[in-house]
mmCIF file of C-alpha atoms in Angstrom:
data_model
loop_
_atom_site.group_PDB
_atom_site.id
_atom_site.type_symbol
_atom_site.label_atom_id
_atom_site.label_comp_id
_atom_site.label_asym_id
_atom_site.label_seq_id
_atom_site.Cartn_x
_atom_site.Cartn_y
_atom_site.Cartn_z
ATOM 1 C CA MET E 46 -125.946 151.278 129.276
ATOM 2 C CA SER E 47 -122.416 152.378 128.549
ATOM 3 C CA ARG E 48 -120.475 151.439 125.521
ATOM 4 C CA HIS E 49 -118.328 149.056 127.654
ATOM 5 C CA ASP E 50 -121.412 147.041 128.569
ATOM 6 C CA ALA E 51 -122.588 146.650 125.015
ATOM 7 C CA GLY E 52 -121.445 143.026 124.601
ATOM 8 C CA LYS E 53 -122.365 141.806 128.101
ATOM 9 C CA PRO E 54 -125.826 140.579 129.015
ATOM 10 C CA GLU E 55 -127.643 142.255 131.858
ATOM 11 C CA GLN E 56 -127.302 140.714 135.341
ATOM 12 C CA ALA E 57 -130.950 139.579 135.515
ATOM 13 C CA GLY E 58 -130.753 138.106 132.037
ATOM 14 C CA ARG E 59 -127.443 136.441 132.888
ATOM 15 C CA ASP E 60 -128.915 134.827 135.998
ATOM 16 C CA ALA E 61 -131.894 133.556 134.053
ATOM 17 C CA TRP E 62 -129.569 132.268 131.354
ATOM 18 C CA LEU E 63 -127.287 130.415 133.814
ATOM 19 C CA GLY E 64 -130.195 128.960 135.728
ATOM 20 C CA GLU E 65 -130.503 128.266 139.398
ATOM 21 C CA GLN E 66 -127.912 125.438 139.470
ATOM 22 C CA ALA E 67 -125.111 127.744 138.429
ATOM 23 C CA ARG E 68 -125.645 129.979 141.462
ATOM 24 C CA LYS E 69 -125.482 127.134 144.010
ATOM 25 C CA PRO E 70 -122.082 126.424 145.508
ATOM 26 C CA ARG E 71 -120.364 123.492 143.835
ATOM 27 C CA ARG E 72 -118.419 122.299 146.852
ATOM 28 C CA ARG E 73 -119.779 120.720 149.962
ATOM 29 C CA ARG E 74 -118.255 120.569 153.372
ATOM 30 C CA VAL E 75 -117.575 117.030 154.566
ATOM 31 C CA VAL E 76 -117.367 116.513 158.303
ATOM 32 C CA LEU E 77 -115.885 113.217 159.423
ATOM 33 C CA ALA E 78 -116.536 113.846 163.115
ATOM 34 C CA ASP E 79 -120.304 113.661 162.568
ATOM 35 C CA SER E 80 -121.076 110.352 164.250
ATOM 36 C CA THR E 81 -123.539 108.897 166.700
ATOM 37 C CA LYS E 82 -122.979 106.746 169.755
ATOM 38 C CA SER E 83 -124.059 103.568 167.978
ATOM 39 C CA ARG E 84 -121.546 104.227 165.219
ATOM 40 C CA GLY E 85 -118.836 104.586 167.854
ATOM 41 C CA LYS E 86 -119.606 101.103 169.149
ATOM 42 C CA ALA E 87 -119.425 99.695 165.619
ATOM 43 C CA VAL E 88 -116.084 101.388 165.050
ATOM 44 C CA ARG E 89 -114.798 99.968 168.331
ATOM 45 C CA THR E 90 -115.954 96.461 167.328
ATOM 46 C CA ILE E 91 -114.314 96.781 163.915
ATOM 47 C CA ILE E 92 -111.074 97.916 165.567
ATOM 48 C CA GLU E 93 -111.228 94.916 167.907
ATOM 49 C CA LEU E 94 -111.618 92.643 164.889
ATOM 50 C CA GLN E 95 -108.736 94.268 163.033
ATOM 51 C CA GLU E 96 -106.401 94.269 166.023
ATOM 52 C CA GLN E 97 -107.389 90.676 166.868
ATOM 53 C CA THR E 98 -108.155 91.356 170.511
ATOM 54 C CA SER E 99 -109.777 88.703 172.693
ATOM 55 C CA VAL E 100 -113.240 90.108 171.939
ATOM 56 C CA GLY E 101 -112.551 90.124 168.200
ATOM 57 C CA GLU E 102 -111.225 86.572 168.342
ATOM 58 C CA LYS E 103 -114.357 85.442 170.181
ATOM 59 C CA LEU E 104 -116.600 87.070 167.566
ATOM 60 C CA ILE E 105 -114.731 85.358 164.738
ATOM 61 C CA ARG E 106 -114.668 82.051 166.635
ATOM 62 C CA ASP E 107 -118.454 82.238 167.036
ATOM 63 C CA LEU E 108 -118.872 82.870 163.301
ATOM 64 C CA ILE E 109 -116.635 79.912 162.466
ATOM 65 C CA ARG E 110 -118.516 77.746 164.977
ATOM 66 C CA GLN E 111 -121.835 78.608 163.300
ATOM 67 C CA GLN E 112 -120.401 77.815 159.876
ATOM 68 C CA LEU E 113 -119.016 74.474 161.075
ATOM 69 C CA LYS E 114 -122.256 73.566 162.834
ATOM 70 C CA SER E 115 -124.295 74.047 159.674
ATOM 71 C CA ALA E 116 -121.650 72.284 157.536
ATOM 72 C CA PHE E 117 -121.482 69.229 159.801
ATOM 73 C CA GLY E 118 -125.278 69.110 160.100
ATOM 74 C CA LEU E 119 -125.751 69.041 156.343
ATOM 75 C CA ALA E 120 -122.864 66.587 155.887
ATOM 76 C CA PHE E 121 -124.473 64.271 158.430
ATOM 77 C CA LEU E 122 -127.780 64.414 156.546
ATOM 78 C CA VAL E 123 -126.044 63.623 153.248
ATOM 79 C CA LEU E 124 -124.062 60.785 154.808
ATOM 80 C CA VAL E 125 -127.142 59.215 156.385
ATOM 81 C CA GLY E 126 -129.139 59.616 153.174
ATOM 82 C CA MET E 127 -126.449 58.101 150.969
ATOM 83 C CA CYS E 128 -125.825 55.208 153.350
ATOM 84 C CA LEU E 129 -129.511 54.392 153.576
ATOM 85 C CA LEU E 130 -129.803 53.817 149.822
ATOM 86 C CA PRO E 131 -127.629 50.669 149.595
ATOM 87 C CA ILE E 132 -129.080 49.382 152.858
ATOM 88 C CA THR E 133 -132.577 49.816 151.447
ATOM 89 C CA PHE E 134 -131.645 47.889 148.310
ATOM 90 C CA TYR E 135 -130.113 45.130 150.432
ATOM 91 C CA LEU E 136 -133.132 44.849 152.738
ATOM 92 C CA PHE E 137 -135.680 44.975 149.903
ATOM 93 C CA PRO E 138 -134.222 42.940 147.022
ATOM 94 C CA ALA E 139 -137.438 43.351 145.000
ATOM 95 C CA ILE E 140 -136.426 46.978 144.330
ATOM 96 C CA GLY E 141 -133.128 45.717 142.933
ATOM 97 C CA ASP E 142 -134.935 43.621 140.338
ATOM 98 C CA LEU E 143 -136.766 46.616 138.803
ATOM 99 C CA GLU E 144 -135.469 48.016 135.536
ATOM 100 C CA VAL E 145 -136.029 51.285 133.674
ATOM 101 C CA LEU E 146 -134.932 51.394 130.027
ATOM 102 C CA GLY E 147 -132.954 48.210 130.582
ATOM 103 C CA ILE E 148 -130.964 49.691 133.478
ATOM 104 C CA GLY E 149 -131.464 48.532 137.051
ATOM 105 C CA VAL E 150 -133.146 50.970 139.421
ATOM 106 C CA PRO E 151 -130.340 50.659 142.014
ATOM 107 C CA TRP E 152 -127.794 51.778 139.416
ATOM 108 C CA LEU E 153 -129.951 54.732 138.413
ATOM 109 C CA VAL E 154 -130.618 55.784 141.987
ATOM 110 C CA LEU E 155 -127.020 55.372 143.132
ATOM 111 C CA GLY E 156 -125.495 56.790 139.925
ATOM 112 C CA LEU E 157 -127.809 59.699 139.100
ATOM 113 C CA ALA E 158 -129.869 60.674 142.132
ATOM 114 C CA PRO E 159 -126.990 61.892 144.337
ATOM 115 C CA PHE E 160 -126.010 64.709 141.966
ATOM 116 C CA PRO E 161 -129.182 66.813 142.234
ATOM 117 C CA VAL E 162 -129.330 66.061 145.960
ATOM 118 C CA LEU E 163 -125.733 67.175 146.491
ATOM 119 C CA TYR E 164 -126.335 70.281 144.382
ATOM 120 C CA GLY E 165 -129.355 71.130 146.550
ATOM 121 C CA VAL E 166 -127.391 70.578 149.755
ATOM 122 C CA GLY E 167 -124.618 72.830 148.429
ATOM 123 C CA TRP E 168 -127.163 75.518 147.600
ATOM 124 C CA VAL E 169 -128.690 75.281 151.097
ATOM 125 C CA PHE E 170 -125.242 75.462 152.699
ATOM 126 C CA ARG E 171 -124.298 78.533 150.664
ATOM 127 C CA ARG E 172 -127.528 80.258 151.717
ATOM 128 C CA GLN E 173 -126.888 79.415 155.371
ATOM 129 C CA ALA E 174 -123.274 80.604 155.179
ATOM 130 C CA GLU E 175 -124.342 83.906 153.609
ATOM 131 C CA ARG E 176 -127.008 84.328 156.284
ATOM 132 C CA HIS E 177 -124.453 83.693 159.054
ATOM 133 C CA GLU E 178 -122.064 86.222 157.520
ATOM 134 C CA ARG E 179 -124.858 88.766 157.080
ATOM 135 C CA ASP E 180 -125.869 88.312 160.741
ATOM 136 C CA PHE E 181 -122.233 88.746 161.764
ATOM 137 C CA VAL E 182 -121.878 91.985 159.790
ATOM 138 C CA ASN E 183 -125.166 93.306 161.195
ATOM 139 C CA MET E 184 -124.015 92.470 164.719
ATOM 140 C CA VAL E 185 -120.697 94.254 164.157
ATOM 141 C CA ASP E 186 -122.403 97.318 162.677
ATOM 142 C CA ARG E 187 -124.803 97.685 165.620
#
């Protein structure tokens, strides 16, 4: 050891002191051209959606059609269910004479029952809409 090396640690000691992580390169090479054939199709589909070509418009139209179909189906069920309640009370007047806590059953059913039902229908519709969108994204990414 010379007098110039007196304050420096030895190379083996320095490597042990720095650890293995210090010797690994800190930068990584990123290659954007690394793609597969399936990814190329997804990119092409995304470009068609962005450029609003006829294929992209058809894909979006199909998504909107699915959303509308589920919305109208659930709206029809709600409409039929809500219209059947007053008809039921009209056809069976004995139900109209029942009271709970001094309030008529028809008022309770027509005034309180629709809210949880409508909340449930909204929850179902949101789940269906998210599923349709998830299916659309999966189809585009294929």
